[in-house]
Amino acid sequence: MAFRIRPVDTTFYDLFTASAQHLVVGAGLLAEMLADGADREAVAQRMREAEHQADETTHEIVRRVNSTFVTPFDREDIYALASGLDDVMDFMDEAVDEILLYEVKEIPAGVSKLVEVLQQCAEVTAAAMPKLQSMKDLAEYWIEVNRLENSGDKIFRRTLAELFSGDFKALEVLKLKDIIESLESGIDGFETVANIVEQIAVKES
Amino acid sequence: MAFRIRPVDTTFYDLFTASAQHLVVGAGLLAEMLADGADREAVAQRMREAEHQADETTHEIVRRVNSTFVTPFDREDIYALASGLDDVMDFMDEAVDEILLYEVKEIPAGVSKLVEVLQQCAEVTAAAMPKLQSMKDLAEYWIEVNRLENSGDKIFRRTLAELFSGDFKALEVLKLKDIIESLESGIDGFETVANIVEQIAVKES
Amino acid sequence: MAFRIRPVDTTFYDLFTASAQHLVVGAGLLAEMLADGADREAVAQRMREAEHQADETTHEIVRRVNSTFVTPFDREDIYALASGLDDVMDFMDEAVDEILLYEVKEIPAGVSKLVEVLQQCAEVTAAAMPKLQSMKDLAEYWIEVNRLENSGDKIFRRTLAELFSGDFKALEVLKLKDIIESLESGIDGFETVANIVEQIAVKES
């Protein structure tokens, strides 16, 4: 009697990697958005396209889960990971829209620092996705994301304190608070993704 | 040997339809709330009653899932759909409360437009619920809700930009922002419901 | 043939009780934070430690679920309960941080009243957790939490109306609104926990 290896669809790893790479693009566009002399309208348009492509990848993952008999890990974990990655893109998109819409006058340095943290999160996440196949060397990924999230949290709080110091008008505080909250939600979203990956790795080990 | 048809409790479709119809009522009350010369206190009281009735329907669905052996679709999907509908009611209730509580002076036109979108979402959702039984013609429902959500999103952003234009005092901006965020969350909630219905339809097909 | 009793790991009840007791500590620290002449920096430091310990307990529960063959109730319910309790701690921690960070001048009485509701929620929750083993006398727990949540909701709305009355400057409104929203989210979190316990009890009965 022949020994049958459980056939596993490797496309899932490619799709998760593609999904995380959309986030690298999104974080890069956020950085462009803040650059001096940026054509914000044009950058926001590119963000909308990137967000649309990320949506496509998410739908492709969901379609594939629904039509595949043997999945590399639990269906619910695949859904959770796909929608976790998608959520981050939505927060980035939201932040870009707010920066465009609010026409903020003076942007405190903390905003750029939060975007840098987002960029680092995106890069380590994109680098980790292909490792889902072997489930090796993933621990350093989620430890690094947790470290980045902690550092983002400190920047967020310091910036918030600055906004409330009295140096900014109430209306500007309202606008900037919205923007840094979207950025912080994006960073939190990366931590959620890392937690999902950790849970998958624990189950599979 | 007799062929046995799987007995299915049709009450679920009735309950989901009832649940969506509470949302038609809720959206109508929101529109009344904004009408010139409205007795806001009285409308808010009727909203509280509508919200209470919606809760009852939700609990009835949950009780029935827990006590029924064969459900028309996955238990977890029934829970998700019931609580998705319930969440929309909570956002409508929240918006009504905020309009009452904040005693806003000037309400920008975008607020009424968002309520109109909510009313349309509620109507197409209520019309779709009975179709869960045959699972036919549901695609146009979720496509329409997605279209409405996109249009709501544009109205939301335009209204937000208006609030931040400098024509409103900071305190009024704070109040109105809360109100339009509750309305937008309600519209998003309808999209979540449509996504759940889509997932159920995909599984069952 | 011997009758075999299904072996059940009772550690879960102890861990849930420990988790809820961290919330009693957290709510107490929130009350200290508001006391006249409090060393807010020191209290916030103790809060961070309490939050860290709560995290440890949550991780211990997750580890145990993943490594235990027979769990006292469904794995997904254990996860939901553990993360529901953990969420409350995060909201308390957030409120403490905001009180420290924002250097609010005048704190309206509603803030202390919300903290009192949180303390009562924490106490009844901690008292209920050991009853998960027998599943007896839990109904009065979730009824009481629902009652407390309703009363918290009324305090929240009244305080919000006070903030928007015009007696507070826009910047102070922004700060205080954040704080009372964190407190209300904590109270809502206790209601979520009670709903999870109710669902578990219904399934097991």
Coordinates of C-alpha atoms in Angstrom, one line a residue:
Chain A
M1 CA 0.0 0.0 0.0
A2 CA 1.5 3.3 -1.1
F3 CA 2.1 6.0 1.4
R4 CA 0.2 9.2 0.3
I5 CA 1.6 12.6 1.2
R6 CA -1.1 15.1 2.1
P7 CA -1.1 17.4 -1.0
V8 CA -0.9 21.0 0.1
D9 CA -1.6 24.0 -2.0
T10 CA 1.5 26.2 -1.8
T11 CA -0.4 29.1 -3.4
F12 CA -1.5 30.3 0.1
Y13 CA 2.0 31.2 1.1
D14 CA 2.4 33.2 -2.1
L15 CA -0.8 35.0 -1.6
F16 CA 0.0 35.9 2.0
T17 CA 3.4 37.2 0.9
A18 CA 1.7 39.3 -1.8
S19 CA -0.8 40.6 0.8
A20 CA 2.1 41.7 3.0
Q21 CA 3.9 43.3 0.1
H22 CA 0.9 45.5 -0.6
L23 CA 1.5 46.8 3.0
V24 CA 5.1 47.6 2.2
V25 CA 3.8 49.7 -0.8
G26 CA 1.1 51.3 1.4
A27 CA 3.6 52.3 4.1
G28 CA 5.9 53.7 1.4
L29 CA 3.0 55.8 0.1
L30 CA 2.3 57.1 3.6
A31 CA 5.9 58.3 3.8
E32 CA 5.6 60.0 0.4
M33 CA 2.4 61.7 1.6
L34 CA 4.4 63.4 4.3
A35 CA 7.4 64.4 2.2
D36 CA 7.9 68.2 1.5
G37 CA 6.2 69.3 -1.7
A38 CA 4.4 66.0 -2.2
D39 CA 1.5 66.0 -4.7
R40 CA -0.8 64.7 -2.0
E41 CA -3.7 64.2 -4.5
A42 CA -1.6 62.0 -6.7
V43 CA -0.2 60.0 -3.8
A44 CA -3.7 59.4 -2.4
Q45 CA -4.8 58.2 -5.8
R46 CA -2.0 55.6 -5.9
M47 CA -3.0 54.6 -2.3
R48 CA -6.5 53.9 -3.5
E49 CA -5.2 51.7 -6.2
A50 CA -2.9 49.9 -3.8
E51 CA -5.8 49.3 -1.4
H52 CA -7.9 48.0 -4.3
Q53 CA -5.1 45.5 -5.2
A54 CA -4.8 44.4 -1.6
D55 CA -8.6 43.8 -1.6
E56 CA -8.2 41.6 -4.7
T57 CA -5.5 39.5 -3.0
T58 CA -7.7 39.1 0.1
H59 CA -10.7 38.0 -2.0
E60 CA -8.4 35.5 -3.8
I61 CA -7.4 34.0 -0.5
V62 CA -11.0 33.7 0.6
R63 CA -12.1 32.2 -2.7
R64 CA -9.2 29.7 -2.6
V65 CA -10.1 28.6 1.0
N66 CA -13.6 28.0 0.0
S67 CA -12.7 25.9 -3.0
T68 CA -9.7 24.0 -1.7
F69 CA -10.2 20.7 0.1
V70 CA -6.9 20.5 2.0
T71 CA -5.6 23.8 3.3
P72 CA -2.1 24.2 4.8
F73 CA -3.5 25.2 8.1
D74 CA -7.0 25.7 9.7
R75 CA -9.4 27.5 7.5
E76 CA -10.4 29.9 10.3
D77 CA -6.7 30.8 10.8
I78 CA -6.3 31.5 7.1
Y79 CA -9.4 33.8 7.2
A80 CA -8.0 35.5 10.3
L81 CA -4.6 36.1 8.8
A82 CA -6.0 37.3 5.5
S83 CA -8.4 39.8 7.1
G84 CA -5.7 40.8 9.7
L85 CA -3.4 41.9 6.8
D86 CA -6.3 43.5 5.0
D87 CA -7.2 45.6 8.1
V88 CA -3.8 47.1 8.2
M89 CA -4.2 48.3 4.6
D90 CA -7.5 49.9 5.5
F91 CA -5.9 51.9 8.4
M92 CA -3.1 53.0 6.1
D93 CA -5.6 54.1 3.5
E94 CA -7.6 55.9 6.2
A95 CA -4.5 57.8 7.3
V96 CA -3.7 58.9 3.8
D97 CA -7.2 60.1 3.3
E98 CA -7.1 62.1 6.5
I99 CA -3.8 63.7 5.6
L100 CA -5.3 64.7 2.2
L101 CA -8.6 65.8 3.6
Y102 CA -7.7 67.8 6.7
E103 CA -5.2 70.0 5.1
V104 CA -3.2 70.1 8.3
K105 CA -0.9 73.1 8.6
E106 CA 1.9 71.9 10.9
I107 CA 2.6 68.2 11.2
P108 CA 4.5 67.3 14.3
A109 CA 7.6 65.0 14.0
G110 CA 5.8 62.1 15.7
V111 CA 3.7 61.6 12.7
S112 CA 6.7 60.7 10.5
K113 CA 8.1 58.6 13.2
L114 CA 5.0 56.5 13.4
V115 CA 5.1 56.1 9.6
E116 CA 8.7 54.8 9.9
V117 CA 7.5 52.2 12.5
L118 CA 4.8 51.2 10.0
Q119 CA 7.3 50.8 7.3
Q120 CA 9.5 48.6 9.5
C121 CA 6.5 46.5 10.5
A122 CA 5.5 46.0 6.9
E123 CA 9.0 44.9 5.9
V124 CA 9.5 42.3 8.7
T125 CA 5.9 41.0 8.0
A126 CA 6.6 40.6 4.3
A127 CA 9.8 38.8 5.0
A128 CA 8.1 36.5 7.5
M129 CA 5.2 35.3 5.2
P130 CA 7.2 32.9 3.1
K131 CA 8.5 31.2 6.3
L132 CA 4.9 30.1 7.0
Q133 CA 5.6 27.1 4.8
S134 CA 8.5 25.7 6.9
M135 CA 7.2 27.3 10.1
K136 CA 10.9 28.0 11.0
D137 CA 12.5 31.2 12.3
L138 CA 9.2 32.8 12.8
A139 CA 9.7 33.7 16.5
E140 CA 12.1 36.5 15.8
Y141 CA 9.5 38.0 13.5
W142 CA 6.8 38.2 16.1
I143 CA 9.2 39.4 18.8
E144 CA 10.4 42.2 16.5
V145 CA 6.8 43.2 15.7
N146 CA 6.0 43.4 19.4
R147 CA 9.1 45.5 20.0
L148 CA 8.1 47.8 17.1
E149 CA 4.6 48.1 18.5
N150 CA 5.9 49.1 21.9
S151 CA 8.1 51.7 20.4
G152 CA 5.2 53.0 18.3
D153 CA 3.0 53.2 21.4
K154 CA 5.6 55.4 23.1
I155 CA 5.8 57.7 20.1
F156 CA 2.0 57.8 19.9
R157 CA 1.7 58.8 23.5
R158 CA 4.4 61.4 23.3
T159 CA 2.9 63.0 20.2
L160 CA -0.6 63.0 21.9
A161 CA 0.9 64.8 24.9
E162 CA 2.4 67.3 22.5
L163 CA -0.9 67.9 20.8
F164 CA -2.6 68.5 24.1
S165 CA 0.2 70.8 25.5
G166 CA -1.6 73.9 24.4
D167 CA 0.6 74.7 21.4
F168 CA -2.0 73.6 18.9
K169 CA -5.5 74.9 18.3
A170 CA -8.3 72.6 19.2
L171 CA -9.3 72.1 15.6
E172 CA -5.7 71.1 14.6
V173 CA -5.6 68.8 17.6
L174 CA -8.7 67.1 16.4
K175 CA -7.3 66.5 12.9
L176 CA -3.8 65.4 14.0
K177 CA -5.3 63.1 16.7
D178 CA -7.3 61.3 14.0
I179 CA -4.2 60.9 11.9
I180 CA -2.0 59.5 14.6
E181 CA -4.8 57.2 15.8
S182 CA -5.1 55.7 12.3
L183 CA -1.3 55.2 12.2
E184 CA -1.3 53.6 15.6
S185 CA -4.2 51.3 14.6
G186 CA -2.2 50.2 11.7
I187 CA 0.7 49.3 13.9
D188 CA -1.6 47.5 16.3
G189 CA -2.9 45.7 13.3
F190 CA 0.6 44.4 12.5
E191 CA 0.8 43.1 16.1
T192 CA -2.6 41.3 15.6
V193 CA -1.2 39.7 12.5
A194 CA 2.0 38.6 14.4
N195 CA -0.2 37.1 17.2
I196 CA -2.2 35.1 14.6
V197 CA 1.0 33.8 13.1
E198 CA 2.2 32.9 16.5
Q199 CA -1.0 31.0 17.2
I200 CA -0.7 29.1 13.9
A201 CA 2.9 28.2 14.6
V202 CA 2.1 26.9 18.1
K203 CA -0.7 24.8 16.8
E204 CA 1.4 23.3 14.0
S205 CA 4.4 22.6 16.1
Chain B
M1 CA -36.3 2.4 2.8
A2 CA -37.9 5.9 2.9
F3 CA -36.0 8.9 1.8
R4 CA -35.9 11.4 4.6
I5 CA -35.7 15.1 3.9
R6 CA -33.6 17.0 6.4
P7 CA -36.2 19.0 8.4
V8 CA -35.2 22.6 8.5
D9 CA -36.7 25.2 10.8
T10 CA -37.9 28.0 8.6
T11 CA -38.4 30.3 11.6
F12 CA -34.8 31.5 11.2
Y13 CA -35.7 33.3 7.9
D14 CA -38.6 35.0 9.6
L15 CA -36.5 36.1 12.5
F16 CA -33.7 37.5 10.3
T17 CA -36.4 39.4 8.3
A18 CA -37.9 40.7 11.5
S19 CA -34.4 41.8 12.7
A20 CA -33.8 43.7 9.4
Q21 CA -37.2 45.3 9.6
H22 CA -36.3 46.7 13.0
L23 CA -33.5 48.5 11.1
V24 CA -36.0 50.0 8.7
V25 CA -37.8 51.4 11.7
G26 CA -34.6 52.6 13.3
A27 CA -33.4 54.4 10.1
G28 CA -36.9 56.0 9.8
L29 CA -36.6 57.3 13.3
L30 CA -33.2 58.8 12.6
A31 CA -34.8 60.7 9.7
E32 CA -37.6 61.9 12.0
M33 CA -35.0 63.0 14.5
L34 CA -33.5 65.4 11.9
A35 CA -36.8 66.8 10.7
D36 CA -37.6 70.5 11.4
G37 CA -39.6 70.9 14.6
A38 CA -39.2 67.3 15.6
D39 CA -39.9 66.4 19.2
R40 CA -36.5 64.9 19.7
E41 CA -37.2 63.6 23.2
A42 CA -40.2 61.6 22.0
V43 CA -38.4 60.2 18.9
A44 CA -35.5 59.1 21.0
Q45 CA -37.9 57.3 23.3
R46 CA -39.4 55.4 20.4
M47 CA -35.9 54.6 19.3
R48 CA -35.1 53.1 22.6
E49 CA -38.2 50.9 22.3
A50 CA -37.2 49.9 18.8
E51 CA -33.8 49.0 20.0
H52 CA -35.2 47.0 22.8
Q53 CA -37.4 45.0 20.4
A54 CA -34.4 44.4 18.1
D55 CA -32.6 43.0 21.1
E56 CA -35.5 40.7 21.8
T57 CA -35.3 39.3 18.2
T58 CA -31.6 38.8 18.5
H59 CA -32.0 36.9 21.7
E60 CA -34.7 34.8 20.2
I61 CA -32.4 33.8 17.3
V62 CA -29.6 32.9 19.8
R63 CA -32.0 30.8 21.9
R64 CA -33.3 29.0 18.9
V65 CA -29.8 28.2 17.6
N66 CA -28.9 26.8 21.0
S67 CA -32.1 24.6 21.1
T68 CA -32.4 23.5 17.5
F69 CA -30.7 20.4 16.3
V70 CA -30.7 21.1 12.5
T71 CA -30.1 24.7 11.6
P72 CA -30.5 26.0 8.0
F73 CA -26.8 27.0 7.9
D74 CA -23.8 26.9 10.2
R75 CA -24.5 27.9 13.7
E76 CA -21.5 30.4 13.7
D77 CA -22.9 32.0 10.6
I78 CA -26.3 32.4 12.2
Y79 CA -24.7 34.0 15.3
A80 CA -22.6 36.3 13.0
L81 CA -25.6 37.4 11.0
A82 CA -27.8 38.0 14.1
S83 CA -25.1 40.0 15.8
G84 CA -24.2 41.9 12.7
L85 CA -27.8 43.1 12.3
D86 CA -27.9 43.9 16.0
D87 CA -24.8 46.0 15.8
V88 CA -26.4 48.3 13.1
M89 CA -29.3 49.0 15.5
D90 CA -26.8 49.9 18.2
F91 CA -25.1 52.4 16.0
M92 CA -28.5 54.0 15.0
D93 CA -29.5 54.2 18.6
E94 CA -26.1 55.8 19.4
A95 CA -26.6 58.4 16.7
V96 CA -30.1 59.2 17.9
D97 CA -28.8 59.7 21.4
E98 CA -26.0 61.9 20.3
I99 CA -28.4 64.1 18.3
L100 CA -30.6 64.5 21.4
L101 CA -27.8 64.9 23.9
Y102 CA -25.5 67.3 22.1
E103 CA -28.1 69.9 21.2
V104 CA -26.3 70.7 18.0
K105 CA -27.1 74.1 16.6
E106 CA -26.5 73.8 12.9
I107 CA -26.7 70.4 11.2
P108 CA -24.8 70.2 7.9
A109 CA -26.7 68.6 4.9
G110 CA -24.3 65.7 4.9
V111 CA -25.9 64.3 8.1
S112 CA -29.3 63.9 6.4
K113 CA -27.7 62.4 3.3
L114 CA -26.0 59.8 5.5
V115 CA -29.4 59.0 7.1
E116 CA -30.8 58.5 3.6
V117 CA -28.1 56.0 2.8
L118 CA -28.9 54.2 6.0
Q119 CA -32.6 54.0 5.0
Q120 CA -31.7 52.6 1.6
C121 CA -29.4 50.0 3.2
A122 CA -32.1 49.0 5.6
E123 CA -34.6 48.5 2.9
V124 CA -32.5 46.4 0.6
T125 CA -31.3 44.3 3.6
A126 CA -34.9 43.7 4.8
A127 CA -35.9 42.7 1.2
A128 CA -32.9 40.3 1.0
M129 CA -33.5 38.4 4.2
P130 CA -36.4 36.2 3.0
K131 CA -34.2 35.2 0.0
L132 CA -31.8 33.4 2.4
Q133 CA -34.2 30.4 2.1
S134 CA -33.8 29.9 -1.6
M135 CA -30.3 31.5 -1.7
K136 CA -31.4 33.0 -5.0
D137 CA -30.9 36.6 -6.3
L138 CA -28.8 37.6 -3.3
A139 CA -25.8 38.8 -5.3
E140 CA -27.6 42.0 -6.4
Y141 CA -28.3 42.7 -2.7
W142 CA -24.7 42.7 -1.6
I143 CA -23.6 44.5 -4.7
E144 CA -26.1 47.3 -3.9
V145 CA -25.1 47.5 -0.3
N146 CA -21.4 47.8 -1.3
R147 CA -22.4 50.6 -3.7
L148 CA -24.4 52.4 -1.0
E149 CA -21.4 52.0 1.4
N150 CA -19.1 53.6 -1.1
S151 CA -21.5 56.5 -1.6
G152 CA -21.9 56.9 2.1
D153 CA -18.1 56.9 2.5
K154 CA -17.8 59.8 0.0
I155 CA -20.6 61.8 1.8
F156 CA -18.9 61.1 5.2
R157 CA -15.5 62.4 4.0
R158 CA -17.0 65.5 2.3
T159 CA -18.9 66.3 5.5
L160 CA -15.8 65.8 7.6
A161 CA -13.9 68.2 5.4
E162 CA -16.7 70.7 5.8
L163 CA -16.6 70.4 9.5
F164 CA -12.8 71.0 9.5
S165 CA -13.0 73.9 7.1
G166 CA -13.0 76.5 9.9
D167 CA -16.7 77.4 9.6
F168 CA -17.6 75.5 12.7
K169 CA -16.4 76.0 16.3
A170 CA -14.3 73.2 17.7
L171 CA -17.0 72.1 20.2
E172 CA -19.6 71.8 17.4
V173 CA -17.0 69.9 15.2
L174 CA -16.6 67.4 18.1
K175 CA -20.3 66.9 18.4
L176 CA -21.0 66.6 14.7
K177 CA -18.0 64.3 14.1
D178 CA -19.4 61.9 16.7
I179 CA -22.8 61.9 15.0
I180 CA -21.5 61.3 11.5
E181 CA -19.1 58.6 12.8
S182 CA -22.0 56.8 14.3
L183 CA -24.0 57.0 11.1
E184 CA -21.0 55.8 9.1
S185 CA -20.5 52.9 11.5
G186 CA -24.1 52.0 10.9
I187 CA -23.5 52.0 7.1
D188 CA -20.3 49.9 7.6
G189 CA -22.4 47.6 9.7
F190 CA -24.8 47.0 6.8
E191 CA -21.7 46.1 4.6
T192 CA -20.6 43.7 7.2
V193 CA -24.0 42.0 7.2
A194 CA -23.9 41.8 3.4
N195 CA -20.4 40.2 3.6
I196 CA -21.7 37.6 6.0
V197 CA -24.6 36.8 3.7
E198 CA -22.2 36.5 0.8
Q199 CA -20.1 34.1 2.7
I200 CA -23.1 32.0 3.6
A201 CA -24.3 32.0 0.0
V202 CA -20.8 30.9 -1.2
K203 CA -20.7 28.0 1.3
E204 CA -24.1 26.8 0.5
S205 CA -23.7 26.9 -3.3
Chain C
M1 CA -16.1 -2.5 32.8
A2 CA -15.0 0.5 34.9
F3 CA -16.8 3.8 34.6
R4 CA -14.2 6.4 33.6
I5 CA -14.7 10.0 34.6
R6 CA -13.5 12.4 32.0
P7 CA -10.5 14.0 33.6
V8 CA -10.8 17.8 33.6
D9 CA -8.0 20.2 34.3
T10 CA -9.3 22.5 37.1
T11 CA -6.5 24.9 36.6
F12 CA -8.6 26.8 34.1
Y13 CA -11.0 28.0 36.8
D14 CA -8.1 29.2 38.9
L15 CA -6.6 31.0 35.9
F16 CA -9.8 32.8 35.0
T17 CA -10.2 33.8 38.7
A18 CA -6.7 35.1 38.7
S19 CA -7.4 37.0 35.5
A20 CA -10.5 38.6 37.0
Q21 CA -8.6 39.5 40.1
H22 CA -6.1 41.5 38.1
L23 CA -9.1 43.6 37.0
V24 CA -10.1 44.2 40.7
V25 CA -6.5 45.5 41.2
G26 CA -6.7 47.6 38.0
A27 CA -10.0 49.2 38.9
G28 CA -8.6 50.0 42.4
L29 CA -5.6 51.7 40.8
L30 CA -7.9 53.8 38.6
A31 CA -9.7 55.0 41.8
E32 CA -6.3 55.8 43.4
M33 CA -5.4 57.7 40.2
L34 CA -8.3 60.1 40.8
A35 CA -7.7 60.6 44.5
D36 CA -6.7 64.0 45.7
G37 CA -2.9 64.4 45.9
A38 CA -2.3 61.1 44.2
D39 CA 1.3 60.5 42.9
R40 CA -0.1 59.8 39.4
E41 CA 3.3 58.8 38.0
A42 CA 3.7 56.1 40.7
V43 CA 0.2 54.8 40.3
A44 CA 0.6 54.6 36.5
Q45 CA 3.7 52.6 37.1
R46 CA 1.9 50.1 39.3
M47 CA -0.8 49.9 36.6
R48 CA 1.7 49.0 34.0
E49 CA 2.9 46.2 36.3
A50 CA -0.6 45.0 36.9
E51 CA -1.3 45.0 33.2
H52 CA 1.8 43.0 32.6
Q53 CA 0.8 40.4 35.1
A54 CA -2.6 40.2 33.5
D55 CA -1.0 39.5 30.2
E56 CA 1.0 36.7 31.8
T57 CA -2.2 35.1 33.0
T58 CA -3.8 35.4 29.6
H59 CA -0.8 33.8 27.9
E60 CA -0.8 31.0 30.5
I61 CA -4.4 30.2 29.6
V62 CA -3.7 30.2 25.9
R63 CA -0.6 27.9 26.4
R64 CA -2.7 25.6 28.5
V65 CA -5.5 25.4 26.0
N66 CA -3.0 24.5 23.3
S67 CA -1.3 21.8 25.3
T68 CA -4.4 20.2 27.1
F69 CA -6.3 17.4 25.5
V70 CA -9.6 17.7 27.4
T71 CA -10.7 21.2 28.3
P72 CA -13.6 22.0 30.6
F73 CA -15.5 23.8 27.8
D74 CA -14.9 24.6 24.1
R75 CA -11.5 25.8 23.2
E76 CA -12.9 28.8 21.4
D77 CA -15.0 29.8 24.4
I78 CA -11.9 29.6 26.6
Y79 CA -10.0 31.9 24.2
A80 CA -13.0 34.3 24.0
L81 CA -13.2 34.5 27.8
A82 CA -9.5 34.9 28.3
S83 CA -9.2 37.6 25.7
G84 CA -12.4 39.3 26.9
L85 CA -11.0 39.7 30.4
D86 CA -7.7 40.9 28.9
D87 CA -9.4 43.5 26.9
V88 CA -10.9 45.1 30.0
M89 CA -7.4 45.4 31.5
D90 CA -6.2 47.1 28.4
F91 CA -9.0 49.7 28.6
M92 CA -8.2 50.4 32.3
D93 CA -4.6 50.8 31.4
E94 CA -5.5 53.2 28.6
A95 CA -7.6 55.3 31.0
V96 CA -4.8 55.5 33.5
D97 CA -2.3 56.5 30.9
E98 CA -4.7 59.2 29.6
I99 CA -5.3 60.6 33.1
L100 CA -1.5 60.8 33.5
L101 CA -0.7 62.2 30.1
Y102 CA -3.4 64.7 29.6
E103 CA -2.8 66.6 32.8
V104 CA -6.5 67.4 33.0
K105 CA -7.3 70.4 35.1
E106 CA -10.8 69.8 36.4
I107 CA -12.2 66.3 36.5
P108 CA -16.0 66.2 36.5
A109 CA -17.7 63.9 39.1
G110 CA -18.9 61.5 36.4
V111 CA -15.4 60.2 35.9
S112 CA -15.2 58.9 39.5
K113 CA -18.7 57.5 39.2
L114 CA -17.6 55.5 36.1
V115 CA -14.6 54.2 38.0
E116 CA -16.9 53.0 40.8
V117 CA -19.0 51.1 38.3
L118 CA -15.8 49.5 37.0
Q119 CA -14.8 48.5 40.5
Q120 CA -18.2 46.9 41.1
C121 CA -18.1 45.1 37.7
A122 CA -14.6 43.7 38.6
E123 CA -15.7 42.5 42.0
V124 CA -18.8 40.6 40.7
T125 CA -16.8 39.1 37.8
A126 CA -14.0 37.9 40.2
A127 CA -16.6 36.4 42.4
A128 CA -18.3 34.6 39.5
M129 CA -15.3 33.0 37.9
P130 CA -14.9 30.1 40.5
K131 CA -18.6 29.3 39.8
L132 CA -17.7 28.3 36.2
Q133 CA -16.8 24.9 37.6
S134 CA -20.3 24.0 38.9
M135 CA -22.0 26.4 36.4
K136 CA -24.4 27.2 39.3
D137 CA -25.7 30.6 40.4
L138 CA -24.1 32.4 37.4
A139 CA -27.3 34.0 36.2
E140 CA -27.3 36.6 39.0
Y141 CA -23.8 37.5 38.0
W142 CA -24.6 38.4 34.4
I143 CA -27.8 40.1 35.3
E144 CA -25.9 42.3 37.7
V145 CA -23.2 43.1 35.2
N146 CA -25.9 44.1 32.7
R147 CA -27.5 46.3 35.3
L148 CA -24.1 47.9 36.1
E149 CA -23.5 48.5 32.4
N150 CA -26.8 50.2 32.0
S151 CA -26.1 52.5 34.9
G152 CA -22.6 53.2 33.6
D153 CA -24.1 54.1 30.2
K154 CA -26.4 56.7 31.9
I155 CA -23.5 58.2 33.8
F156 CA -21.4 58.3 30.6
R157 CA -24.1 60.1 28.6
R158 CA -24.8 62.6 31.4
T159 CA -21.0 63.4 31.7
L160 CA -20.8 63.7 28.0
A161 CA -23.6 66.2 28.0
E162 CA -21.9 68.1 30.7
L163 CA -18.6 68.2 28.7
F164 CA -20.5 69.7 25.8
S165 CA -22.5 72.2 27.8
G166 CA -20.0 75.0 27.0
D167 CA -18.5 75.0 30.5
F168 CA -15.3 73.3 29.3
K169 CA -12.8 74.5 26.8
A170 CA -12.6 72.4 23.6
L171 CA -9.2 71.0 24.4
E172 CA -10.4 69.9 27.9
V173 CA -13.5 68.3 26.3
L174 CA -11.2 66.3 24.0
K175 CA -9.1 65.1 26.8
L176 CA -12.0 64.2 29.2
K177 CA -14.0 62.6 26.4
D178 CA -11.1 60.2 25.7
I179 CA -10.9 59.3 29.4
I180 CA -14.6 58.6 29.8
E181 CA -14.7 56.7 26.6
S182 CA -11.9 54.4 27.8
L183 CA -13.8 53.9 31.1
E184 CA -17.0 53.1 29.3
S185 CA -15.2 50.7 27.0
G186 CA -14.0 48.9 30.1
I187 CA -17.5 48.6 31.4
D188 CA -18.7 47.4 28.0
G189 CA -15.9 44.9 28.1
F190 CA -17.2 43.5 31.4
E191 CA -20.6 43.1 29.7
T192 CA -18.9 41.2 26.8
V193 CA -17.3 38.9 29.4
A194 CA -20.7 38.3 31.0
N195 CA -22.2 37.5 27.6
I196 CA -19.5 34.9 27.0
V197 CA -20.1 33.3 30.3
E198 CA -23.8 33.2 29.6
Q199 CA -23.2 31.5 26.3
I200 CA -20.9 28.9 27.9
A201 CA -23.5 28.2 30.6
V202 CA -26.3 27.8 28.1
K203 CA -24.2 25.4 26.0
E204 CA -23.2 23.3 29.1
S205 CA -26.7 23.1 30.6

